[in-house]
GROMACS .gro file of C-alpha atoms in nm:
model
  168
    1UNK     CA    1  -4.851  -1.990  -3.288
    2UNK     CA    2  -4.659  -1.880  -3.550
    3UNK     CA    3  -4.601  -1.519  -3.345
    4UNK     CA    4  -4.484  -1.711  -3.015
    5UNK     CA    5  -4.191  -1.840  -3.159
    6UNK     CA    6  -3.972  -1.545  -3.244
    7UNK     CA    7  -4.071  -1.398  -2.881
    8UNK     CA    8  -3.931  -1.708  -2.712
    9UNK     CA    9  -3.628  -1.701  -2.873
   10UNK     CA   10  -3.623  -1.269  -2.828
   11UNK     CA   11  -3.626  -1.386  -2.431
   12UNK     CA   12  -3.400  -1.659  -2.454
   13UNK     CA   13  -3.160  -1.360  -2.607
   14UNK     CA   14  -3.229  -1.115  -2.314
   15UNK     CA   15  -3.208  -1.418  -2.079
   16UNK     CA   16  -2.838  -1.548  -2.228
   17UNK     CA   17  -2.715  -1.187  -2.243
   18UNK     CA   18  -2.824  -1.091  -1.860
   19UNK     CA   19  -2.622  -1.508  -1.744
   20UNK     CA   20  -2.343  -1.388  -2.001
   21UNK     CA   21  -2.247  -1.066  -1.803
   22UNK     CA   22  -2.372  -1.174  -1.445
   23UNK     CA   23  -2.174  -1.458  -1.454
   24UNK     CA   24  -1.856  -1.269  -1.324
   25UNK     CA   25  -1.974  -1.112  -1.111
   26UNK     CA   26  -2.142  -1.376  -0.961
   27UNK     CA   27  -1.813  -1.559  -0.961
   28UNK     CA   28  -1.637  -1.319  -0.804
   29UNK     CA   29  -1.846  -1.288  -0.516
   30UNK     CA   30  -1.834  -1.647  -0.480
   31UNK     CA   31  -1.452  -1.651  -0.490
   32UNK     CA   32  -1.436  -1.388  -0.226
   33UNK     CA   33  -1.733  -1.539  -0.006
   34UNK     CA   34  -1.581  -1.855   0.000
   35UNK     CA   35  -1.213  -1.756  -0.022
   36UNK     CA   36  -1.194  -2.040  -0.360
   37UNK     CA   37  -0.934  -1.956  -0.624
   38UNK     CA   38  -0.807  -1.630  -0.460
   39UNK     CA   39  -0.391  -1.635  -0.587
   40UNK     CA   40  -0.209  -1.532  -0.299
   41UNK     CA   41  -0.015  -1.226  -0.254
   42UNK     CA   42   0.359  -1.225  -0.205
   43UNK     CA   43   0.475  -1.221   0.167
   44UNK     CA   44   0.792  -1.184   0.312
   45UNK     CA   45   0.994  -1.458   0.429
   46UNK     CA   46   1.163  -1.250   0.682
   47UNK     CA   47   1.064  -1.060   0.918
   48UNK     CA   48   0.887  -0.709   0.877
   49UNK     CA   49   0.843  -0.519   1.178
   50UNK     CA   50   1.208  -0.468   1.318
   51UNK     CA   51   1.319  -0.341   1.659
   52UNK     CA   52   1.678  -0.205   1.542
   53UNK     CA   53   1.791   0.156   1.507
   54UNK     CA   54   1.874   0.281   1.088
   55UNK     CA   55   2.230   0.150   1.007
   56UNK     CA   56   2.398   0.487   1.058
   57UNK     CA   57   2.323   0.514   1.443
   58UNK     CA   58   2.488   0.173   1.465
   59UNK     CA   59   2.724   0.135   1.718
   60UNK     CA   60   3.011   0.041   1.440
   61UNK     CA   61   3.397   0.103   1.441
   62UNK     CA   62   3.367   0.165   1.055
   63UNK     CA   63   3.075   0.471   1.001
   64UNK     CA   64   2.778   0.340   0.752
   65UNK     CA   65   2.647   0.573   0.538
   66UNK     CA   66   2.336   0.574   0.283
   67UNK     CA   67   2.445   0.484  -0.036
   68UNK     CA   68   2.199   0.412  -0.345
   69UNK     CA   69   2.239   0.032  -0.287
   70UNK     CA   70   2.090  -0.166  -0.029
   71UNK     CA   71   2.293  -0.332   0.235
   72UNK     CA   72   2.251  -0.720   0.361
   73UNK     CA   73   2.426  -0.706   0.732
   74UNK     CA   74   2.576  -1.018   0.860
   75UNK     CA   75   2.582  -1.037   1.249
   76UNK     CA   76   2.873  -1.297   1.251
   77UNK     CA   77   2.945  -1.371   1.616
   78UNK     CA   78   3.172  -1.595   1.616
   79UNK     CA   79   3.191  -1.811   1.344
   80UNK     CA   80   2.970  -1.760   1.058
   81UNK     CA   81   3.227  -1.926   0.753
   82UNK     CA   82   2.921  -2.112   0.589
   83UNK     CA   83   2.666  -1.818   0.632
   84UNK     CA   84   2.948  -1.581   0.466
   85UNK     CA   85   2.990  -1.799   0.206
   86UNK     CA   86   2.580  -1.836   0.133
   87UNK     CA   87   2.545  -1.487   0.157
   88UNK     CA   88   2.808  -1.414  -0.123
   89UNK     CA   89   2.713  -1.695  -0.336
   90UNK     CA   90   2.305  -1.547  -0.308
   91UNK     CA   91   2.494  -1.194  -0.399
   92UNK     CA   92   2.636  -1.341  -0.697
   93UNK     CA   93   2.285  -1.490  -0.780
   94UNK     CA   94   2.136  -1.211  -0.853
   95UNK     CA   95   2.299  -1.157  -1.122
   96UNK     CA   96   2.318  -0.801  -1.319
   97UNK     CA   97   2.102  -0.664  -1.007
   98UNK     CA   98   2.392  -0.765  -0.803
   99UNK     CA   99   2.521  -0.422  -0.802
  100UNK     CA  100   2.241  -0.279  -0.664
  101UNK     CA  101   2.312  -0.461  -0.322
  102UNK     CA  102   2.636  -0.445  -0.096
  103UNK     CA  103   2.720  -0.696   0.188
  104UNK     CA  104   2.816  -0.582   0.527
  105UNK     CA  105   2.978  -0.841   0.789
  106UNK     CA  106   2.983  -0.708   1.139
  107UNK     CA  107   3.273  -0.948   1.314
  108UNK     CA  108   3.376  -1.295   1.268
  109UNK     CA  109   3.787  -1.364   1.189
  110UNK     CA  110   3.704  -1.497   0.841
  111UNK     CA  111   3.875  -1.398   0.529
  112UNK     CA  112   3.685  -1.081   0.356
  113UNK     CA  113   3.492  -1.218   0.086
  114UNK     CA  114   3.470  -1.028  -0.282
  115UNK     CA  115   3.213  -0.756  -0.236
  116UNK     CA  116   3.213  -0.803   0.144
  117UNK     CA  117   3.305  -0.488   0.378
  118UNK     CA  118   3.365  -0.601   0.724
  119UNK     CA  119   3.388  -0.428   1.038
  120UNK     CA  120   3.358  -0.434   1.425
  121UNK     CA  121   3.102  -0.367   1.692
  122UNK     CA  122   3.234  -0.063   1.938
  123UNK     CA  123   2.996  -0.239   2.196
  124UNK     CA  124   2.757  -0.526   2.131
  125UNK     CA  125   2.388  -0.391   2.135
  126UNK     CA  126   2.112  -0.506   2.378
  127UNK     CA  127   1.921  -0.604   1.992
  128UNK     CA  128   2.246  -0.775   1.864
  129UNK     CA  129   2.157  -1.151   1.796
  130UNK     CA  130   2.448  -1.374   1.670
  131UNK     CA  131   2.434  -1.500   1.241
  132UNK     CA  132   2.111  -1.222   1.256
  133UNK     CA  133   2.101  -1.082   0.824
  134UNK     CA  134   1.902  -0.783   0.812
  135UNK     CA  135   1.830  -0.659   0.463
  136UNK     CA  136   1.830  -0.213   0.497
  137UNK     CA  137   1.726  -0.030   0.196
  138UNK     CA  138   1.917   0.265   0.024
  139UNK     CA  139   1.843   0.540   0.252
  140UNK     CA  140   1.956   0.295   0.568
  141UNK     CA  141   1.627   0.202   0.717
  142UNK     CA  142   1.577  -0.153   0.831
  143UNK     CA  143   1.339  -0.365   0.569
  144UNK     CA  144   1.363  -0.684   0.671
  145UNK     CA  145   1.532  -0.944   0.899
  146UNK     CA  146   1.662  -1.270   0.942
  147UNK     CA  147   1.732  -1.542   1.161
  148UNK     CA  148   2.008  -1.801   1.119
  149UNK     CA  149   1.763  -2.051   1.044
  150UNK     CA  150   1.628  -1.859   0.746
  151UNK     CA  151   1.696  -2.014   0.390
  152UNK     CA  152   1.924  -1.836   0.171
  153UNK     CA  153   1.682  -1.943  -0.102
  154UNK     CA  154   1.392  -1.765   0.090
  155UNK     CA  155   1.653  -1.423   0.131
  156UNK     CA  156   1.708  -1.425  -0.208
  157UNK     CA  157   1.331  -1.440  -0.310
  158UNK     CA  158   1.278  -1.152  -0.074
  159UNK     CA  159   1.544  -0.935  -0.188
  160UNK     CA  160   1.449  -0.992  -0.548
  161UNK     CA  161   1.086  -0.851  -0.483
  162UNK     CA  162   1.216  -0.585  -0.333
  163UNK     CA  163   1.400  -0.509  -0.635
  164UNK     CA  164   1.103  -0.561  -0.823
  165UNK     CA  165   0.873  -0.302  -0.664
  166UNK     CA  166   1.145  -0.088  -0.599
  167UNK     CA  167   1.307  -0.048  -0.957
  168UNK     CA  168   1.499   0.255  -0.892
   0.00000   0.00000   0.00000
């Protein structure tokens, strides 16, 4: 008897060791079986997949070109004053990655706000949707878009992770 003892606890050794490293993996299969305690990824809250030409072949009366920053476009129609004014108050917000961004208002009789450029359609596109923001990155390409209805809150979280991943 007394030679049973120390092989018992020998396998209770092999047996702990073999549960202590099978255990995550056996949790992780069960996380991704089940889809239980899976963090979720970041998504935009605008949307991706845009039908709209790069800002340069705009048809603008002032000519867009690429710059290093990225440019938030207001489509103002015809009166946007409250939109302006969220989208300049979410410019300020971000702080000292404000100058990485410039705003763009495209119509509307509004005063020019600090920051803002504004300009003029030459003639209204078939893809031109009144208070539209569409968010273009530095070479001019469209990222994301916008409709009125969109939270400036939710614009600002998206422009923010694009900062993020994009640190340059």
């Amino acid at each position: 008897m007394h030679h049973r003892r120390p092989v018992r606890y020998a396998r209770l050794k092999v047996v702990l060791l073999f549960a202590i490293f099978a255990a995550p993996i056996v949790t992780a299969w069960g996380m991704v079986t089940w889809n239980v305690g899976i963090p979720q990824g970041h998504t935009a809250h605008g949307k991706v997949t845009i039908d709209v030409p790069p800002l340069e072949d705009w048809p603008l009366m002032a000519s867009i070109t690429a710059s290093e920053q990225w440019t938030l476009v207001l489509d103002c129609g015809a009166n946007c004053v409250q939109q302006q004014d969220e989208l300049w108050r979410l410019h300020r917000a971000l702080g000292r990655e404000a100058t990485r961004l410039k705003r763009l208002r495209v119509g509307g009789d509004d005063a020019t706000l600090p920051g803002e450029t504004v300009t003029v359609w030459q003639s209204v596109p078939s893809w031109s949707i009144a208070h539209s923001v569409w968010l273009f990155d530095p070479m001019g390409r469209p990222a994301l878009a916008f409709t009125q209805e969109a939270a400036t809150a939710e614009i600002l979280d998206d422009i923010r992770h694009l900062f993020k991943v994009n640190p340059i």
